[in-house]
Short mmCIF file of C-alpha atoms in Angstrom, two decimals:
data_model
loop_
_atom_site.label_atom_id
_atom_site.label_comp_id
_atom_site.label_asym_id
_atom_site.label_seq_id
_atom_site.Cartn_x
_atom_site.Cartn_y
_atom_site.Cartn_z
CA MET A 1 38.15 37.96 -8.75
CA LYS A 2 40.06 34.78 -9.55
CA ASN A 3 39.91 33.68 -5.88
CA LEU A 4 36.17 34.40 -5.74
CA LYS A 5 35.56 32.10 -8.72
CA LYS A 6 37.67 29.42 -7.05
CA TYR A 7 35.61 29.65 -3.82
CA ILE A 8 32.34 29.53 -5.75
CA LEU A 9 33.49 26.42 -7.63
CA ILE A 10 34.53 24.73 -4.37
CA ALA A 11 31.21 25.66 -2.75
CA LEU A 12 29.27 24.27 -5.72
CA ALA A 13 31.31 21.06 -5.68
CA VAL A 14 30.58 20.57 -1.97
CA LEU A 15 26.90 21.34 -2.52
CA PHE A 16 26.54 18.84 -5.38
CA THR A 17 28.44 16.19 -3.41
CA ASN A 18 26.10 16.63 -0.44
CA LEU A 19 23.03 16.52 -2.68
CA SER A 20 24.28 13.32 -4.30
CA PHE A 21 24.66 11.58 -0.95
CA ALA A 22 21.33 12.96 0.29
CA GLN A 23 19.61 11.24 -2.64
CA LYS A 24 21.20 7.89 -1.83
CA ASN A 25 18.80 5.56 0.02
CA LEU A 26 21.03 4.42 2.86
CA ASN A 27 20.35 1.40 5.00
CA PRO A 28 21.91 2.49 8.31
CA ILE A 29 22.74 -1.07 9.32
CA GLN A 30 24.86 -1.55 6.20
CA GLU A 31 26.57 1.85 6.37
CA ILE A 32 27.37 2.11 10.10
CA PRO A 33 28.03 -1.02 12.16
CA CYS A 34 26.06 -1.61 15.36
CA SER A 35 27.96 -0.92 18.57
CA ASN A 36 26.04 -3.86 20.08
CA TYR A 37 22.94 -5.87 19.24
CA THR A 38 20.04 -7.03 21.40
CA PRO A 39 18.02 -9.69 19.55
CA LYS A 40 14.39 -10.28 20.51
CA PRO A 41 13.58 -13.94 19.76
CA GLN A 42 10.11 -13.49 21.31
CA PHE A 43 9.13 -11.62 18.12
CA ASP A 44 9.61 -14.73 15.96
CA LYS A 45 6.22 -16.23 16.80
CA PHE A 46 4.44 -13.07 15.58
CA THR A 47 6.18 -12.83 12.21
CA GLY A 48 4.38 -13.93 9.08
CA HIS A 49 1.30 -13.28 6.97
CA TRP A 50 -1.92 -13.29 9.04
CA LYS A 51 -5.52 -13.07 7.81
CA TRP A 52 -9.07 -12.86 9.16
CA THR A 53 -12.13 -13.17 6.92
CA SER A 54 -15.82 -12.85 7.70
CA GLY A 55 -18.11 -12.73 4.66
CA ASN A 56 -17.03 -9.77 2.49
CA ASN A 57 -14.87 -8.34 5.27
CA SER A 58 -11.20 -9.15 5.82
CA PHE A 59 -8.17 -7.90 7.65
CA GLU A 60 -4.67 -9.08 6.87
CA MET A 61 -1.24 -8.10 8.00
CA VAL A 62 2.32 -9.04 7.23
CA LEU A 63 4.67 -8.75 10.22
CA LYS A 64 8.46 -8.90 9.94
CA LYS A 65 11.23 -8.74 12.53
CA GLU A 66 13.89 -6.25 11.52
CA LYS A 67 17.26 -5.43 13.04
CA THR A 68 17.76 -1.68 13.11
CA PHE A 69 19.26 1.05 15.24
CA ASN A 70 17.67 1.49 18.64
CA ILE A 71 15.47 4.58 18.25
CA LEU A 72 15.57 5.26 22.01
CA VAL A 73 19.32 5.84 22.29
CA SER A 74 21.97 7.41 20.09
CA ASP A 75 24.87 5.04 20.74
CA HIS A 76 24.55 3.10 17.44
CA SER A 77 23.23 0.04 19.28
CA CYS A 78 20.82 -2.19 17.38
CA VAL A 79 17.68 -4.05 18.40
CA ASP A 80 14.92 -6.01 16.74
CA TYR A 81 11.58 -4.34 16.05
CA ILE A 82 8.42 -5.65 14.45
CA ILE A 83 7.43 -3.79 11.33
CA GLY A 84 4.23 -4.54 9.52
CA PHE A 85 1.80 -3.75 6.76
CA HIS A 86 -1.94 -4.28 6.69
CA GLN A 87 -5.04 -4.25 4.52
CA TYR A 88 -8.66 -3.81 5.60
CA VAL A 89 -11.53 -4.77 3.30
CA LYS A 90 -15.13 -3.95 4.28
CA ASN A 91 -18.10 -5.14 2.20
CA GLY A 92 -15.69 -6.19 -0.56
CA ILE A 93 -14.12 -2.70 -0.84
CA ILE A 94 -10.52 -2.01 0.17
CA ILE A 95 -10.76 0.64 2.87
CA GLU A 96 -7.02 0.94 3.41
CA SER A 97 -3.88 -0.94 2.48
CA SER A 98 -0.14 -0.72 2.96
CA LEU A 99 0.53 -4.28 1.75
CA GLN A 100 2.07 -2.91 -1.46
CA HIS A 101 5.01 -1.78 0.72
CA GLN A 102 5.65 -5.12 2.45
CA ASN A 103 9.06 -5.51 0.77
CA THR A 104 10.38 -2.26 2.24
CA ASN A 105 12.32 -1.77 5.46
CA PHE A 106 12.08 0.41 8.57
CA GLY A 107 14.30 3.12 7.10
CA GLN A 108 11.97 3.64 4.14
CA ASN A 109 9.18 4.60 6.57
CA LEU A 110 6.33 2.99 4.61
CA LEU A 111 5.21 0.62 7.37
CA SER A 112 1.80 0.87 9.04
CA ILE A 113 2.51 -1.33 12.10
CA PHE A 114 5.41 -0.91 14.52
CA GLY A 115 6.02 -3.20 17.51
CA VAL A 116 8.60 -2.79 20.21
CA GLY A 117 7.92 -5.41 22.86
CA VAL A 118 6.20 -8.59 23.96
CA SER A 119 4.82 -9.02 27.46
CA PRO A 120 5.43 -12.20 29.50
CA ASP A 121 1.87 -13.35 28.68
CA GLU A 122 2.77 -13.26 24.94
CA ILE A 123 1.06 -10.04 23.92
CA LEU A 124 2.79 -7.88 21.31
CA SER A 125 2.32 -4.14 21.83
CA ALA A 126 2.36 -2.28 18.56
CA GLY A 127 1.25 1.01 17.07
CA VAL A 128 -1.00 0.93 14.01
CA ASP A 129 -1.62 3.72 11.52
CA ILE A 130 -5.30 3.79 10.58
CA LEU A 131 -4.66 4.95 7.06
CA SER A 132 -8.27 5.80 6.24
CA ASN A 133 -8.61 8.52 8.90
CA GLY A 134 -5.07 9.47 9.97
CA ASN A 135 -5.41 8.04 13.48
CA TYR A 136 -2.57 6.16 15.22
CA VAL A 137 -3.66 3.56 17.76
CA LYS A 138 -2.16 1.03 20.14
CA MET A 139 -2.75 -2.62 19.26
CA GLU A 140 -2.47 -5.57 21.61
CA LEU A 141 -1.85 -8.71 19.57
CA GLU A 142 -2.08 -11.95 21.52
CA TYR A 143 -0.21 -15.08 20.47
CA ILE A 144 -2.60 -18.05 20.62
CA ASP A 145 -0.65 -20.79 18.85
CA VAL A 146 1.65 -21.29 15.86
CA ASN A 147 -1.27 -20.67 13.45
CA HIS A 148 -3.36 -18.04 15.29
CA VAL A 149 -3.04 -14.59 16.81
CA LYS A 150 -5.80 -12.38 18.19
CA ILE A 151 -6.21 -8.62 18.01
CA LYS A 152 -7.26 -8.19 21.63
CA SER A 153 -7.69 -4.45 21.45
CA LEU A 154 -7.11 -1.26 19.53
CA ASN A 155 -7.07 1.89 21.66
CA THR A 156 -6.11 5.50 21.17
CA TYR A 157 -2.98 6.56 23.01
CA PRO A 158 -3.75 8.52 26.17
CA GLY A 159 -2.55 12.07 26.64
CA THR A 160 -2.76 15.47 25.08
CA LYS A 161 -1.90 15.88 21.44
CA LEU A 162 -0.62 19.08 19.89
CA TYR A 163 -1.68 20.11 16.40
CA LEU A 164 -0.10 23.13 14.80
CA PRO A 165 -2.11 25.57 12.67
CA GLY A 166 -2.76 24.06 9.25
CA GLN A 167 -2.35 20.46 10.42
CA THR A 168 -5.28 18.13 9.91
CA ILE A 169 -6.67 16.75 13.15
CA PRO A 170 -7.22 13.02 12.64
CA SER A 171 -10.45 11.29 13.53
CA SER A 172 -10.38 9.48 16.87
CA GLU A 173 -12.60 6.75 15.44
CA ILE A 174 -11.09 3.26 15.34
CA THR A 175 -12.35 1.75 12.10
CA LEU A 176 -10.32 -1.47 12.06
CA PRO A 177 -11.85 -4.68 13.41
CA GLN A 178 -10.78 -5.86 16.84
CA ASP A 179 -11.35 -8.90 19.04
CA ILE A 180 -10.70 -11.05 15.93
CA ILE A 181 -8.56 -14.14 15.44
CA LEU A 182 -6.20 -14.18 12.46
CA THR A 183 -4.86 -17.33 10.84
CA LYS A 184 -1.33 -17.71 9.51
CA GLN A 185 -1.26 -17.93 5.73
#
């Protein structure tokens, strides 16, 4: 009986220790060093606060370059990604916004824009969460000059999507404006 109590106390101690660390908001870059790092300086021209306005309609986004673990491999290598946050206002009413999360990082998973690469013709490919209808689309953002970028296109990702019973099927409608030029703020 005495040994059983000892094992229960040890098990509870381990459980509480694990729960304590599970609650800790870890930044993986600070906790585990990168095995190597591949910077992406081509992202620099896309970073910043960008805005388009037309009458009572506006679209703005904040794009940041962030060093984080490479999500494509498990060797603790690090790369730069673009993370972003956006707000869409139509007829003076906020349709969707993630700008309140612009001071968070990749690990907190509150971003609404995620970019992984820039083509040789200076087009950033990024995924965008359309927060108002649950859709996730591909954005092509073209660099024009130091003060302007253009949302060339927003398209749904091709392919078959699997939805499990009970999951909400998002709308395929793309509600965000496209073919617009944004100015750096």
